[in-house]
mmCIF file of C-alpha atoms and ligand atoms in Angstrom:
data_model
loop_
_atom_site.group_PDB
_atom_site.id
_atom_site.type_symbol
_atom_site.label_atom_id
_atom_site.label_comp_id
_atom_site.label_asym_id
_atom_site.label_seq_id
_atom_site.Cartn_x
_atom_site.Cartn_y
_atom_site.Cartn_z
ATOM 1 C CA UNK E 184 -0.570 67.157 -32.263
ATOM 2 C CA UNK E 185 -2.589 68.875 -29.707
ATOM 3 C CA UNK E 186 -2.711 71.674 -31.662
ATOM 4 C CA UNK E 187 -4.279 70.429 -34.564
ATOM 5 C CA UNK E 188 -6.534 67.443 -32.657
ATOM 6 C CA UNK E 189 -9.931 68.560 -32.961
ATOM 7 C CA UNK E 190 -11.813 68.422 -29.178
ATOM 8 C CA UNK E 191 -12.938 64.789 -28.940
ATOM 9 C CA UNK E 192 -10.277 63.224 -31.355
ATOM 10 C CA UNK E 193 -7.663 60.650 -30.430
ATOM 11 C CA UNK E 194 -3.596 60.396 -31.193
ATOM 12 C CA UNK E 195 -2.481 56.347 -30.731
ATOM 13 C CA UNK E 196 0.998 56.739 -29.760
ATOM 14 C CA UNK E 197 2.818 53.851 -31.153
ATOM 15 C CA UNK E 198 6.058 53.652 -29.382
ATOM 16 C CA UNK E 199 9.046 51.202 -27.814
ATOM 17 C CA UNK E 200 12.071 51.766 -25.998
ATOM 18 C CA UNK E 201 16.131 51.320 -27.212
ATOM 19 C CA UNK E 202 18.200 50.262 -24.980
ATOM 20 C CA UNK E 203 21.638 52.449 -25.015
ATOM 21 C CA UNK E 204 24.569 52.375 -23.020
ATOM 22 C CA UNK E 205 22.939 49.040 -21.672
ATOM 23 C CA UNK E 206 20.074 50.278 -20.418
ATOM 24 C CA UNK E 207 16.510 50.910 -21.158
ATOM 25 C CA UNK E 208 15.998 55.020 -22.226
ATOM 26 C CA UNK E 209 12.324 54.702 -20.789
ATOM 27 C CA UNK E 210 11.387 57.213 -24.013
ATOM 28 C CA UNK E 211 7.757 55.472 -24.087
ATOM 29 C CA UNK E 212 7.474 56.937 -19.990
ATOM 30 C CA UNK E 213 8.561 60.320 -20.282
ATOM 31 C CA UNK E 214 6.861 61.128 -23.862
ATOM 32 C CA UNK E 215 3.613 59.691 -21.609
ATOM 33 C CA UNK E 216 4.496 62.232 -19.238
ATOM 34 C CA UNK E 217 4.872 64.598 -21.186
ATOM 35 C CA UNK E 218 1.522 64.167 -22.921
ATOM 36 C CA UNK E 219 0.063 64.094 -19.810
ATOM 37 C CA UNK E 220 1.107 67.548 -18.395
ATOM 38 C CA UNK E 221 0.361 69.309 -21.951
ATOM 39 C CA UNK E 222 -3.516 68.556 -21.729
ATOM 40 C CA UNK E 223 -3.920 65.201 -23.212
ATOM 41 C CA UNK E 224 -6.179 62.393 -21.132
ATOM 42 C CA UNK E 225 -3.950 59.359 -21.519
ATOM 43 C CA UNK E 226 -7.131 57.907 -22.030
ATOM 44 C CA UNK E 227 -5.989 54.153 -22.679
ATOM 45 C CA UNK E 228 -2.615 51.733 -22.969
ATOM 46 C CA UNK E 229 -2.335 49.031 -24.579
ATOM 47 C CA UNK E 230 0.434 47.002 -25.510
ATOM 48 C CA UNK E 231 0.691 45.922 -28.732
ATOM 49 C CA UNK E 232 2.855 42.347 -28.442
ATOM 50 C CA UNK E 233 4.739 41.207 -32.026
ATOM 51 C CA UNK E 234 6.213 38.295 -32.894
ATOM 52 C CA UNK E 235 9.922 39.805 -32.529
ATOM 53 C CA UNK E 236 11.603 43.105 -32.507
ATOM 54 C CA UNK E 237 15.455 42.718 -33.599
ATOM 55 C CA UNK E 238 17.855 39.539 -32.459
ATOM 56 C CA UNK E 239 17.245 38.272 -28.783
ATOM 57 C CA UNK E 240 20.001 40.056 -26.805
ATOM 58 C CA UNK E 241 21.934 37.228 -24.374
ATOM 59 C CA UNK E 242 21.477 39.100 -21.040
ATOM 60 C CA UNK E 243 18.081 40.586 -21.070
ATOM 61 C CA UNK E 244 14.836 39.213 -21.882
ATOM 62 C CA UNK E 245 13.545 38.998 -25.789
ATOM 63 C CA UNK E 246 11.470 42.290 -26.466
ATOM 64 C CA UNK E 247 8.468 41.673 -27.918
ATOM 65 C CA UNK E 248 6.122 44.918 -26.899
ATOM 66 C CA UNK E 249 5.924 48.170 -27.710
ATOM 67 C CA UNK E 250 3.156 50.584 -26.127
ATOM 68 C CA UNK E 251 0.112 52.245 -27.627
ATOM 69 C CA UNK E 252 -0.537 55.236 -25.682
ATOM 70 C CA UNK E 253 -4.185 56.129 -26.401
ATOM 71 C CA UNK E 254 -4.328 60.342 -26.038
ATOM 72 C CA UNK E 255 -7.563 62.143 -26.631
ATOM 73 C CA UNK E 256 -8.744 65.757 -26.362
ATOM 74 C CA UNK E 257 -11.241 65.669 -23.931
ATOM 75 C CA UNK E 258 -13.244 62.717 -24.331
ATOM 76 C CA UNK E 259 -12.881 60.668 -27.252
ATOM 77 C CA UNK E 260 -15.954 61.124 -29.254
ATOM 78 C CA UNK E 261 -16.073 58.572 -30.580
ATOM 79 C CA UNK E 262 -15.565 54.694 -28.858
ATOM 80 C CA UNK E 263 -16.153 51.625 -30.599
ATOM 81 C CA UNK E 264 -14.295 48.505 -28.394
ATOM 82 C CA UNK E 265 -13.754 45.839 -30.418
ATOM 83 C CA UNK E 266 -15.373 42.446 -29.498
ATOM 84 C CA UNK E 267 -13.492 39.345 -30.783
ATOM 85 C CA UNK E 268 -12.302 37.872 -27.098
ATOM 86 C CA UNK E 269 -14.093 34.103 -27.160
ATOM 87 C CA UNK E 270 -16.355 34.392 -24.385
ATOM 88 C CA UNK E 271 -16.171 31.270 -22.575
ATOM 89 C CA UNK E 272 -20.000 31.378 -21.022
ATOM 90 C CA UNK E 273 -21.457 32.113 -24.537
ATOM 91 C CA UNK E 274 -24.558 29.934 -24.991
ATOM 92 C CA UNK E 275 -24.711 28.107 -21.617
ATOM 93 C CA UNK E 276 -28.396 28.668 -19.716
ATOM 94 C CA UNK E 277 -27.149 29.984 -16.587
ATOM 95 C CA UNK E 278 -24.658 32.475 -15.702
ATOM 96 C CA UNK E 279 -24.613 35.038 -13.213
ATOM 97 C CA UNK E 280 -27.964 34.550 -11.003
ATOM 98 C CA UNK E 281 -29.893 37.799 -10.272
ATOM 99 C CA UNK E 282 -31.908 38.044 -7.072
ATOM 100 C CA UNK E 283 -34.683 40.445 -7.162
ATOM 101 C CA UNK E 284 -37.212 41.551 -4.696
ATOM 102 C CA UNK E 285 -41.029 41.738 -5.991
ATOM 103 C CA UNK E 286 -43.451 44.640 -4.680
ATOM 104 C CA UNK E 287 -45.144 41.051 -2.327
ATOM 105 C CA UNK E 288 -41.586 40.512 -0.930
ATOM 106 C CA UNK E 289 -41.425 37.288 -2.091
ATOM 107 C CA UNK E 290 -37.271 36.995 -3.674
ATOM 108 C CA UNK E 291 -37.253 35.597 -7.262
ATOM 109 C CA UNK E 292 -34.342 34.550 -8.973
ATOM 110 C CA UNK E 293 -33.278 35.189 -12.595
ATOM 111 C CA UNK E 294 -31.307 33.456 -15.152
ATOM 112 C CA UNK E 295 -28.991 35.952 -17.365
ATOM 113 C CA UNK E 296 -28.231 34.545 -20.626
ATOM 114 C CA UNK E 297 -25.033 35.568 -21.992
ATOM 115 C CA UNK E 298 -25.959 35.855 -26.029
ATOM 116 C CA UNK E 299 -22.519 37.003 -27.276
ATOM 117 C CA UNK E 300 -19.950 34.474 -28.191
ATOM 118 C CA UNK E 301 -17.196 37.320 -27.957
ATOM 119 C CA UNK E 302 -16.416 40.011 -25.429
ATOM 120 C CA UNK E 303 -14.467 43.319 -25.195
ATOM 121 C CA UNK E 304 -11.069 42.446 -25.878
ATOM 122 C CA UNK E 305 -7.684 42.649 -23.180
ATOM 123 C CA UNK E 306 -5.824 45.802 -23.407
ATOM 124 C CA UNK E 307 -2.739 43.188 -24.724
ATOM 125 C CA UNK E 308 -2.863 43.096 -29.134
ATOM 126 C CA UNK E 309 -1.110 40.788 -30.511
ATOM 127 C CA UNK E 310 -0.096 40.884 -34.130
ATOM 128 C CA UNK E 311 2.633 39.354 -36.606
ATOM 129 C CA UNK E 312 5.210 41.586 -37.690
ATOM 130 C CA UNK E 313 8.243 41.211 -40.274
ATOM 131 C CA UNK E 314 8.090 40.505 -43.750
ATOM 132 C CA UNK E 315 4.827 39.512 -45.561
ATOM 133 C CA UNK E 316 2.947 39.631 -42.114
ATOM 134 C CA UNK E 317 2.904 43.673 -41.603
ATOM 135 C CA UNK E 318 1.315 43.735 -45.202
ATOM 136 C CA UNK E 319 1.200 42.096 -48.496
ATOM 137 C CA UNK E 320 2.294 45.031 -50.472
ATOM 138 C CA UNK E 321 5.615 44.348 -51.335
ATOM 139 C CA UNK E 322 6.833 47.909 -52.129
ATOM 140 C CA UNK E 323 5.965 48.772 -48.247
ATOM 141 C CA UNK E 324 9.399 47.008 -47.578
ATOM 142 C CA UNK E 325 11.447 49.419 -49.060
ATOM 143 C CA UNK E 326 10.564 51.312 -45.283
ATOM 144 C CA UNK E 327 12.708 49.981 -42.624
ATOM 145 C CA UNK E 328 9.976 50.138 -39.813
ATOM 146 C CA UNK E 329 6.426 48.781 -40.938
ATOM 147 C CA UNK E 330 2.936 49.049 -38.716
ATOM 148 C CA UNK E 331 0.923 46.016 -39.168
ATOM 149 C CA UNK E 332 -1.865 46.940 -41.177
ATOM 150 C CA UNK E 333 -4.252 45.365 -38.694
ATOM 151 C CA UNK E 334 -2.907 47.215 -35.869
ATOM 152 C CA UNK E 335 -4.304 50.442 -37.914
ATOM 153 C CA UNK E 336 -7.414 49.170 -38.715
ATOM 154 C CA UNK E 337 -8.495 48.012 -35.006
ATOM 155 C CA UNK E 338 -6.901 51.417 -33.789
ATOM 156 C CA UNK E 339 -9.272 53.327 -36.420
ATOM 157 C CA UNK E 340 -12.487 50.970 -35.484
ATOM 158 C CA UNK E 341 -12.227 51.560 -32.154
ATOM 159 C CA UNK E 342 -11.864 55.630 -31.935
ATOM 160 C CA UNK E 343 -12.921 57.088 -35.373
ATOM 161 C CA UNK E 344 -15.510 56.812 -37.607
ATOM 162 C CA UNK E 345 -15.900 57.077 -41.601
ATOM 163 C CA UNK E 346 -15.496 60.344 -42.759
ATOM 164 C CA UNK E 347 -13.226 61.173 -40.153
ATOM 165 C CA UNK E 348 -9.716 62.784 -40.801
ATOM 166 C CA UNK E 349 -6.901 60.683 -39.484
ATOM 167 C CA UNK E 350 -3.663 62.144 -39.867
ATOM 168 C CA UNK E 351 -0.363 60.304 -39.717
ATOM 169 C CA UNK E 352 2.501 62.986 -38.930
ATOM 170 C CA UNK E 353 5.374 59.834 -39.534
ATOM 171 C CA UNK E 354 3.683 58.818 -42.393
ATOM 172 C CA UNK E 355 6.632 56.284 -43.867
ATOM 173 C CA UNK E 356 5.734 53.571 -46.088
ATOM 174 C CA UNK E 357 1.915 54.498 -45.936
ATOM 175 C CA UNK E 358 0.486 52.009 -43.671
ATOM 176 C CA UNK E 359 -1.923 54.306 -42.042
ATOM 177 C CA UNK E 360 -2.803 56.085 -45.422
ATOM 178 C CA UNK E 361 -3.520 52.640 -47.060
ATOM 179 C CA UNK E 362 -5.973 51.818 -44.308
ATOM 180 C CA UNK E 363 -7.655 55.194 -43.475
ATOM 181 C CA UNK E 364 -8.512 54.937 -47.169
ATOM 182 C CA UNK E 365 -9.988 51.535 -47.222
ATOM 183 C CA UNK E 366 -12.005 52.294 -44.251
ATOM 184 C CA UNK E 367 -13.782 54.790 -45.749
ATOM 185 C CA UNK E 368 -11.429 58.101 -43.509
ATOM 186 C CA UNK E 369 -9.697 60.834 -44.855
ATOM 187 C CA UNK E 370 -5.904 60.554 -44.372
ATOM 188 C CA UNK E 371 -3.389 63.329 -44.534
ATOM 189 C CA UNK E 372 0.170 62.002 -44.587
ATOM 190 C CA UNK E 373 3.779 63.489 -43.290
ATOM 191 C CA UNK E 374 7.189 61.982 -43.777
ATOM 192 C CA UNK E 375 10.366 63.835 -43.921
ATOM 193 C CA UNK E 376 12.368 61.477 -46.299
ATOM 194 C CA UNK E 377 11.633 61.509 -49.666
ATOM 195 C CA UNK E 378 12.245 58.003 -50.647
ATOM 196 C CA UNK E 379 9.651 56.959 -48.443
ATOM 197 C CA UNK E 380 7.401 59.706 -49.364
ATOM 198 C CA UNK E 381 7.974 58.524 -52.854
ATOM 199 C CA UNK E 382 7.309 54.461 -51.650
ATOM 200 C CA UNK E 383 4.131 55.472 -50.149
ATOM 201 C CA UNK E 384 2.969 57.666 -53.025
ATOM 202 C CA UNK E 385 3.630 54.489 -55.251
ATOM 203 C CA UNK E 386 1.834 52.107 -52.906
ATOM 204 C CA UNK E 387 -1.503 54.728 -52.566
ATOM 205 C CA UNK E 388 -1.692 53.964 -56.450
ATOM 206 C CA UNK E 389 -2.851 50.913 -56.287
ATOM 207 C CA UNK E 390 -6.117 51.644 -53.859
ATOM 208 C CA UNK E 391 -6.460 55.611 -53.901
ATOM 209 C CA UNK E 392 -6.635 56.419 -57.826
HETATM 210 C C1 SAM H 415 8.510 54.112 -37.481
HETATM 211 S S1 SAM H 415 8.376 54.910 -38.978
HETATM 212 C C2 SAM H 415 6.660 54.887 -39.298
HETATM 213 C C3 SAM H 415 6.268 53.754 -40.152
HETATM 214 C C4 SAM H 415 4.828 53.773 -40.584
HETATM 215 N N1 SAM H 415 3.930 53.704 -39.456
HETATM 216 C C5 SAM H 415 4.595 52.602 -41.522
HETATM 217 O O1 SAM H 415 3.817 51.690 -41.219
HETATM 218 O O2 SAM H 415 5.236 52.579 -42.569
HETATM 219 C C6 SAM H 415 8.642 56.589 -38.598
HETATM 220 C C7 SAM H 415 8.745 57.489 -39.819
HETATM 221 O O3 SAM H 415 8.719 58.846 -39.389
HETATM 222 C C8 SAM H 415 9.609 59.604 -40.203
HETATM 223 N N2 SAM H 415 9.941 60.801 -39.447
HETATM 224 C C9 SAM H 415 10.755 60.897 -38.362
HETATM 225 N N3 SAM H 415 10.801 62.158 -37.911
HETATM 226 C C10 SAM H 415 9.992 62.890 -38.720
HETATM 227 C C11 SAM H 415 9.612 64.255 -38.749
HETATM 228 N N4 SAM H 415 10.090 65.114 -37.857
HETATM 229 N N5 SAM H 415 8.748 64.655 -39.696
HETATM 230 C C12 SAM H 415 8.249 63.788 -40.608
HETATM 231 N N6 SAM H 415 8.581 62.466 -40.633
HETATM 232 C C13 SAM H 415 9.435 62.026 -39.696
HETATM 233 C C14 SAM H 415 10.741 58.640 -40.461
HETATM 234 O O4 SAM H 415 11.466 59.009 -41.635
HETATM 235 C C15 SAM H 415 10.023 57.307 -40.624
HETATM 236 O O5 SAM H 415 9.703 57.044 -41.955
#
């Protein structure tokens, strides 16, 4: 992946830990690592929270997270946060009071106005996952292990732009195809098994023909 990242472009790790042998492999840490010492700037992590992932186990707390590790060559080129955190000051007349000093000395005080209903959102996305929630396309299911659609599209918002290439080396049932396409990228896509190469060859039909 570093290979073939262009300087300025961004991998979004998307990954969780198993638990084997009763205890946590810590997978998600050591790839990190990894990326780390190879030349990537772990540039951001976010978790992404779901709604479930597999049946609650009784002696250890219900897993709902996996991590987004956030990789870029250099600096990402390009950064677009997204903005849909309710801001709670939005339209009030005073917030944050600015004390200046005029050229006479004399202290005046200023009023900011905070104009934006929303700011930058937490480093914590939350999105549904399991059937009919990932995506609507009902062939997609056929793949054991969807990405919510959304999760895609805020990942490609914030770090590329149209035009862009965005390649998705795991490609599976074509979640990351589907959505580069609709938002106007170029997608290459990998996947090893040919059932879901086939799935996600029949699912493009519908958007990229
Ligand atoms: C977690 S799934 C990805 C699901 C995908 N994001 C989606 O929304 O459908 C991982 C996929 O990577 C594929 N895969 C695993 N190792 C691979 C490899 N070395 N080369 C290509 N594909 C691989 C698996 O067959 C599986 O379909």
């Amino acid at each position: 992946m570093y290979r073939v990242l262009k300087p300025g472009g961004v991998v979004a790790w998307v990954v969780g830990d198993a638990t084997v042998n009763g205890e946590k492999t810590l997978t998600s840490y050591k790839q990190a690592i990894y990326f780390q010492e190879i030349g990537f700037k772990v540039y951001d992590v976010i978790i992404y929270e779901k709604t479930g992932s597999g049946p609650p186990h009784k002696n250890r707390y219900f897993n709902v997270f996996e991590y987004i590790f956030v990789l870029s060559k250099g600096n990402p080129k390009t950064i677009n946060l997204l903005k849909d955190k309710p801001n709670k000051w939005a339209g009030q007349e005073t917030y944050g009071v600015v004390t200046r000093r005029e050229a006479d000395g004399t202290l005046t005080k200023k009023t900011k106005k905070v104009i934006n209903k929303f700011g930058i959102r937490t480093n914590i996305w939350k999105y549904k996952n399991g059937r009919g929630q990932t995506t609507r396309d009902l062939i997609a299911h056929g793949h054991p292990a969807i990405m919510p659609e959304k999760l895609v599209e805020d990942v490609l918002n914030s770090w590329t732009q149209p035009g862009d290439v965005v390649l998705d080396p795991f490609g599976g049932s074509g979640t990351t195809a589907k959505v580069a396409f609709l938002l106007d990228r170029k997608y290459i896509y990998i996947e090893q098994v040919q059932e879901y190469y086939n799935l996600a060859k029949e699912r493009m039909k519908n958007y990229d023909e």
